[in-house]
Short mmCIF file of C-alpha atoms in Angstrom, two decimals:
data_model
loop_
_atom_site.label_atom_id
_atom_site.label_comp_id
_atom_site.label_asym_id
_atom_site.label_seq_id
_atom_site.Cartn_x
_atom_site.Cartn_y
_atom_site.Cartn_z
CA MET A 1 102.83 112.24 87.25
CA THR A 2 101.24 115.45 85.88
CA GLU A 3 99.78 113.87 82.49
CA PRO A 4 97.95 110.72 83.99
CA LEU A 5 96.55 112.96 87.18
CA ASP A 6 95.71 116.17 84.66
CA LEU A 7 97.56 118.29 86.88
CA THR A 8 99.96 121.20 86.72
CA GLN A 9 103.53 120.66 88.23
CA GLN A 10 102.73 123.37 90.77
CA SER A 11 99.56 121.69 92.07
CA LEU A 12 101.30 118.22 92.13
CA HIS A 13 104.17 119.41 93.94
CA ARG A 14 101.89 121.12 96.57
CA ILE A 15 99.68 118.22 97.03
CA VAL A 16 102.78 115.85 97.16
CA GLY A 17 104.36 118.19 99.97
CA ARG A 18 101.24 118.33 101.90
CA LEU A 19 101.10 113.95 102.01
CA HIS A 20 104.89 114.24 102.81
CA GLU A 21 104.03 116.45 105.98
CA ARG A 22 101.30 114.01 107.03
CA GLY A 23 103.78 111.03 107.02
CA MET A 24 101.53 109.67 104.18
CA LEU A 25 104.59 109.31 101.18
CA VAL A 26 108.33 108.79 101.67
CA PHE A 27 111.08 110.13 99.40
CA SER A 28 113.61 107.94 97.96
CA GLN A 29 116.59 108.94 95.80
CA SER A 30 115.91 108.07 92.37
CA GLU A 31 118.00 106.12 90.21
CA ASN A 32 116.90 107.48 87.04
CA ARG A 33 119.87 108.85 85.07
CA ARG A 34 117.82 111.33 82.98
CA ALA A 35 119.40 115.10 82.41
CA GLY A 36 118.28 117.52 84.55
CA PRO A 37 117.98 117.79 88.37
CA PRO A 38 117.08 114.36 89.81
CA SER A 39 113.39 113.90 91.21
CA PRO A 40 113.03 112.03 94.22
CA GLU A 41 111.03 108.38 94.13
CA LEU A 42 107.96 108.52 95.87
CA THR A 43 106.41 105.31 97.85
CA LEU A 44 103.55 105.18 100.30
CA ARG A 45 104.75 104.54 103.80
CA LYS A 46 103.06 101.33 104.47
CA ASP A 47 102.75 101.62 108.16
CA TRP A 48 101.14 104.98 108.01
CA CYS A 49 98.13 103.06 108.83
CA LEU A 50 96.79 99.74 109.43
CA THR A 51 93.27 98.42 108.36
CA LEU A 52 91.70 94.91 108.79
CA GLY A 53 89.72 92.68 106.64
CA ILE A 54 87.90 89.81 107.33
CA SER A 55 85.74 87.64 104.84
CA VAL A 56 82.96 85.16 105.74
CA ASN A 57 82.45 82.17 103.40
CA VAL A 58 81.09 78.92 103.83
CA GLY A 59 83.99 76.82 105.25
CA SER A 60 86.53 79.54 105.90
CA ILE A 61 86.85 82.92 107.33
CA SER A 62 89.92 85.03 105.95
CA LEU A 63 91.64 87.91 107.67
CA CYS A 64 94.13 90.57 106.15
CA LEU A 65 95.93 93.04 107.94
CA MET A 66 96.45 95.62 105.49
CA GLY A 67 99.05 98.49 105.56
CA PHE A 68 99.04 101.72 103.76
CA GLY A 69 99.04 100.80 99.91
CA GLU A 70 99.99 96.98 100.51
CA PRO A 71 98.90 93.53 102.34
CA LEU A 72 100.89 92.71 105.40
CA GLU A 73 99.71 89.53 106.81
CA ASN A 74 96.98 87.00 105.57
CA MET A 75 95.33 84.41 108.01
CA GLU A 76 92.61 81.88 107.56
CA ILE A 77 90.51 80.16 110.25
CA PRO A 78 87.73 77.32 109.94
CA GLN A 79 83.90 78.32 109.57
CA THR A 80 82.20 75.77 111.34
CA GLY A 81 79.46 75.35 113.41
CA SER A 82 76.12 77.48 113.63
CA SER A 83 76.82 80.02 116.41
CA LEU A 84 77.45 83.66 115.40
CA SER A 85 78.74 84.57 118.94
CA LEU A 86 81.36 81.78 118.86
CA GLU A 87 82.61 82.46 115.53
CA MET A 88 82.99 86.19 116.68
CA ASP A 89 85.20 84.78 119.42
CA ARG A 90 87.17 82.94 117.33
CA ILE A 91 87.43 86.09 114.92
CA GLU A 92 88.24 88.21 117.62
CA ALA A 93 91.23 85.82 118.61
CA ALA A 94 92.26 85.70 115.14
CA VAL A 95 92.42 89.57 115.26
CA GLU A 96 94.69 89.82 117.99
CA ASP A 97 97.02 86.83 116.66
CA ILE A 98 97.39 88.99 113.37
CA LEU A 99 97.89 92.08 114.92
CA ALA A 100 100.73 90.35 117.43
CA ARG A 101 102.41 89.29 114.20
CA ARG A 102 103.35 92.96 113.57
CA GLY A 103 103.64 94.25 117.05
CA ALA A 104 100.40 96.31 116.47
CA GLY A 105 97.41 96.58 118.83
CA ARG A 106 93.86 97.45 118.16
CA ARG A 107 94.68 101.18 118.80
CA ASP A 108 96.77 100.97 115.77
CA VAL A 109 93.94 100.09 113.35
CA LEU A 110 92.10 102.36 111.33
CA GLY A 111 89.16 100.71 110.78
CA VAL A 112 87.94 97.07 110.09
CA GLY A 113 86.06 96.10 106.66
CA LEU A 114 83.98 92.77 107.02
CA ALA A 115 83.13 90.74 103.69
CA VAL A 116 80.18 88.54 103.94
CA ALA A 117 78.74 86.05 101.63
CA GLY A 118 75.29 86.83 100.51
CA HIS A 119 72.67 88.86 99.18
CA ARG A 120 72.58 92.51 100.68
CA MET A 121 69.53 93.00 102.54
CA LEU A 122 70.06 96.59 104.60
CA GLU A 123 73.00 98.33 105.37
CA THR A 124 75.09 95.93 106.81
CA ALA A 125 72.80 92.94 106.67
CA PHE A 126 73.00 89.82 104.46
CA ASN A 127 70.83 86.78 103.47
CA CYS A 128 73.50 84.25 103.57
CA PRO A 129 73.56 80.68 101.90
CA LEU A 130 72.33 78.02 104.34
CA PRO A 131 75.45 77.25 105.87
CA LEU A 132 75.74 80.51 106.99
CA ALA A 133 72.33 81.16 108.22
CA HIS A 134 73.24 82.24 111.32
CA TRP A 135 75.01 85.21 109.80
CA SER A 136 71.97 86.39 108.12
CA LEU A 137 69.64 89.04 108.60
CA ILE A 138 71.73 90.87 111.26
CA ASP A 139 72.88 94.13 111.55
CA LEU A 140 76.66 92.83 111.66
CA ALA A 141 78.93 95.90 111.71
CA PRO A 142 77.65 97.22 115.04
CA VAL A 143 77.99 93.86 116.30
CA LEU A 144 81.59 93.07 115.30
CA GLY A 145 82.23 96.87 115.92
CA GLU A 146 81.40 96.71 119.49
CA ARG A 147 83.47 93.37 119.94
CA LEU A 148 86.63 94.86 118.74
CA GLY A 149 85.85 98.30 119.78
CA LEU A 150 86.73 99.53 116.21
CA PRO A 151 84.58 100.76 113.20
CA VAL A 152 83.26 98.60 110.76
CA TRP A 153 82.26 98.73 107.34
CA ALA A 154 80.26 96.03 105.49
CA ASP A 155 79.98 94.51 102.17
CA ASN A 156 79.21 91.38 100.00
CA VAL A 157 82.60 89.45 99.75
CA ALA A 158 82.08 89.16 95.84
CA ARG A 159 82.09 92.89 95.66
CA THR A 160 84.86 93.16 98.19
CA ALA A 161 87.35 90.63 96.05
CA ALA A 162 86.33 92.52 92.92
CA LEU A 163 87.99 95.66 94.65
CA ALA A 164 90.88 93.78 95.53
CA GLU A 165 91.38 92.73 91.75
CA ALA A 166 90.92 96.31 90.92
CA ILE A 167 93.77 97.52 93.05
CA PHE A 168 96.03 94.80 93.10
CA GLY A 169 95.35 92.23 90.17
CA VAL A 170 94.07 92.22 86.45
CA GLY A 171 91.79 95.35 86.95
CA ARG A 172 94.60 97.67 87.97
CA ASP A 173 94.78 99.00 84.16
CA VAL A 174 90.89 98.50 83.30
CA ALA A 175 88.69 101.35 84.39
CA ASP A 176 85.38 99.21 84.25
CA PHE A 177 85.24 95.31 84.45
CA ALA A 178 83.29 92.62 85.64
CA TYR A 179 84.10 90.01 88.57
CA ILE A 180 82.56 86.67 88.99
CA ALA A 181 83.08 85.12 92.20
CA HIS A 182 82.81 81.29 91.92
CA LEU A 183 82.46 80.52 95.90
CA HIS A 184 80.07 77.87 97.16
CA GLY A 185 77.36 80.04 95.35
CA TYR A 186 77.84 82.26 92.00
CA GLY A 187 77.87 85.89 92.20
CA GLY A 188 80.11 88.71 91.26
CA GLY A 189 80.73 92.45 91.57
CA LEU A 190 81.13 95.49 89.09
CA VAL A 191 83.73 97.61 88.99
CA CYS A 192 82.54 100.94 87.06
CA GLY A 193 85.38 104.24 86.82
CA GLY A 194 87.72 102.00 88.92
CA MET A 195 85.52 101.93 92.05
CA PRO A 196 82.85 99.21 92.98
CA PHE A 197 79.44 99.84 91.39
CA ARG A 198 76.78 98.48 93.96
CA GLY A 199 73.39 99.71 92.71
CA SER A 200 70.59 100.98 94.03
CA PHE A 201 69.90 98.05 96.70
CA GLY A 202 73.72 97.03 97.12
CA ASN A 203 73.44 93.79 94.74
CA ALA A 204 74.94 94.53 91.52
CA GLY A 205 76.58 91.80 90.26
CA GLU A 206 74.46 88.94 91.68
CA PHE A 207 75.03 86.91 88.69
CA SER A 208 72.86 84.18 90.43
CA VAL A 209 69.54 86.13 89.94
CA LEU A 210 69.72 85.26 85.85
CA PHE A 211 68.88 81.77 86.69
CA GLY A 212 65.57 80.30 87.91
CA ARG A 213 64.97 77.65 90.46
CA GLN A 214 64.80 74.98 87.65
CA ASP A 215 68.56 75.85 86.45
CA TYR A 216 70.34 76.58 90.06
CA ASP A 217 71.63 73.39 89.84
CA ASP A 218 73.58 74.04 86.64
CA ARG A 219 75.07 77.35 87.77
CA PRO A 220 79.01 77.25 87.99
CA ALA A 221 78.54 77.29 91.76
CA LEU A 222 81.43 74.99 93.58
CA ASN A 223 78.77 73.58 95.88
CA GLN A 224 77.42 72.27 93.01
CA LEU A 225 80.68 70.85 91.66
CA LEU A 226 81.50 69.63 95.19
CA GLU A 227 78.09 67.29 94.75
CA HIS A 228 78.83 66.28 91.47
CA LEU A 229 82.13 64.96 92.61
CA ARG A 230 80.72 63.23 95.87
CA THR A 231 78.51 60.98 93.36
CA LYS A 232 81.93 60.00 91.83
CA GLY A 233 83.16 58.87 95.12
CA ARG A 234 84.96 61.79 96.30
CA LEU A 235 83.27 61.66 99.52
CA GLY A 236 83.84 64.49 102.17
CA LEU A 237 85.28 67.24 99.80
CA THR A 238 85.47 70.69 100.80
CA LEU A 239 86.03 73.74 99.03
CA LYS A 240 89.39 73.70 100.31
CA ASP A 241 89.99 70.91 98.62
CA LEU A 242 89.07 72.32 95.27
CA LYS A 243 92.44 74.66 95.30
CA ASN A 244 94.12 71.28 94.27
CA GLU A 245 95.07 72.48 90.24
CA GLU A 246 95.49 68.34 89.67
CA LEU A 247 91.74 68.24 90.10
CA VAL A 248 91.53 68.91 86.52
CA ASP A 249 92.18 65.11 86.04
CA TRP A 250 89.40 64.05 88.11
CA ASP A 251 86.83 61.63 87.12
CA GLY A 252 83.86 63.86 86.65
CA VAL A 253 85.31 67.53 86.49
CA GLU A 254 85.19 67.66 82.73
CA GLU A 255 81.61 66.68 82.74
CA TRP A 256 80.58 69.28 85.08
CA ILE A 257 82.44 71.87 83.23
CA ASP A 258 80.42 71.09 80.06
CA ARG A 259 77.18 70.87 81.99
CA VAL A 260 77.68 74.43 83.51
CA THR A 261 79.23 76.02 80.31
CA PRO A 262 75.63 77.14 79.02
CA ALA A 263 75.09 78.99 82.20
CA HIS A 264 78.19 80.48 82.30
CA ASN A 265 77.92 81.74 78.67
CA ARG A 266 74.62 83.04 79.89
CA ALA A 267 75.98 85.07 82.59
CA ILE A 268 78.96 86.47 80.45
CA ASN A 269 76.59 87.39 77.52
CA ALA A 270 74.25 89.06 79.94
CA ILE A 271 77.37 90.85 81.27
CA CYS A 272 78.17 91.95 77.88
CA ALA A 273 74.52 93.36 76.93
CA ILE A 274 74.00 95.13 80.24
CA PHE A 275 77.31 96.46 81.47
CA ASP A 276 79.73 96.52 78.39
CA PRO A 277 82.99 96.02 80.04
CA ALA A 278 86.67 95.85 78.75
CA LEU A 279 87.39 92.69 80.66
CA ILE A 280 85.46 90.02 82.86
CA VAL A 281 87.52 88.23 85.50
CA LEU A 282 87.03 84.86 86.81
CA GLY A 283 87.44 84.47 90.31
CA GLY A 284 86.17 83.43 93.96
CA GLU A 285 87.55 80.03 94.73
CA LEU A 286 87.79 79.09 91.03
CA PRO A 287 91.16 76.79 90.53
CA HIS A 288 92.68 78.40 87.64
CA SER A 289 92.55 75.18 85.58
CA LEU A 290 88.61 74.92 85.83
CA ALA A 291 88.66 79.11 84.92
CA ARG A 292 91.04 78.05 81.74
CA MET A 293 88.64 75.22 80.69
CA LEU A 294 85.40 77.83 80.81
CA ILE A 295 87.26 80.51 79.10
CA GLU A 296 87.86 78.25 76.54
CA ARG A 297 84.46 77.14 76.08
CA THR A 298 83.00 80.66 76.23
CA GLU A 299 80.98 81.75 73.28
CA PHE A 300 79.81 85.28 72.83
CA ASN A 301 76.49 85.86 71.06
CA ASN A 302 78.18 88.23 68.39
CA LEU A 303 76.34 87.93 65.02
CA PRO A 304 78.23 89.95 62.40
CA ARG A 305 76.52 93.13 60.96
CA HIS A 306 77.25 94.13 57.57
CA GLY A 307 80.29 92.00 57.90
CA ALA A 308 81.72 93.29 61.17
CA LEU A 309 81.47 92.12 64.58
CA ARG A 310 81.19 94.60 67.81
CA ASP A 311 84.02 94.62 70.54
CA VAL A 312 83.70 91.99 73.37
CA PRO A 313 85.61 92.02 76.68
CA ARG A 314 88.54 90.19 77.20
CA ILE A 315 88.32 87.16 79.86
CA ALA A 316 90.84 86.60 82.31
CA VAL A 317 91.51 84.27 85.51
CA ALA A 318 91.72 86.48 88.70
CA GLN A 319 95.56 87.09 89.88
CA ILE A 320 94.43 87.67 93.55
CA ILE A 321 93.57 84.03 94.83
CA ASP A 322 94.70 84.06 98.65
CA ALA A 323 91.64 85.89 100.32
CA PRO A 324 90.51 88.24 97.64
CA GLY A 325 87.73 89.15 99.85
CA ALA A 326 89.60 89.77 102.92
CA ILE A 327 92.04 91.80 100.87
CA GLY A 328 89.10 94.34 99.39
CA ALA A 329 87.49 94.27 102.73
CA ALA A 330 90.57 95.73 104.23
CA LEU A 331 90.56 98.44 101.63
CA ILE A 332 87.04 99.63 102.65
CA PRO A 333 88.27 101.87 105.60
CA LEU A 334 90.84 103.42 103.41
CA PHE A 335 88.21 104.24 100.90
CA GLU A 336 85.82 105.62 103.22
CA THR A 337 88.14 107.73 105.49
CA VAL A 338 91.48 108.39 103.62
CA LEU A 339 90.99 108.30 100.08
#
């Protein structure tokens, strides 16, 4: 561990000893049979602290109970209606349920991360899509914090999903990557040096800004796919229905992919030009089958100069597909207080 951390062995032993004294690390017998004295294996003590992540998307509210270093429980409840108070009631009840699964109470929780779909406006206020208008332009962290009696941090759901991918997904070995969140809308997040990059106003990665009003219907936003499929006779579809990987064979899906490919390529090339990451992740609620179709159609603006092409990022499908926004949100209290 000394080489990747750029620490001397003495410094590493001192740090590890302090973390062990605080109960954050557990020593176990190493099975490594190398010559010399055996070194203990180190693992995080997952019940050292608990955090909660809550993500609010169109149609669903996801919760994640996070231990120290790994998600312990996930839960999803419907997002319905237009009353913030009623939805806060349902969130509060869901928090009790998910804690009860582990025999825990609110007193055991370090803090809560809240992720909301929408542009960030104030410190913890967002301008949300129309179905979430009742969540918009309200300083949400103090409202939820008063309800739960816990400290709350808030961020955009696409950025917390990017954080989840950085810690647990394909971004683990990549310091700089862009995450495209295909949700009801179309947004994303940037991870720079292994940490989320938010920009001056907290909206770095809002890829929908690349498109004027006349191009909005041709973005790879999943609400546009739902509307397109309804014209093909699939009435009553919701975002949850798109998790069916067989939808690739539905009438109208390939037609929609072809229609949004130019917008997809515009976003990909803008990311390359401005951010120059090693990796671009297609995530959000985009089914893997559709993500692969977009990857197959990706075209980089990469004209050769002196017979040579510049390096371009790898494009990958997100690995964290169940509640990525909530998982990333649950990490925020850890980063804000412990790490």
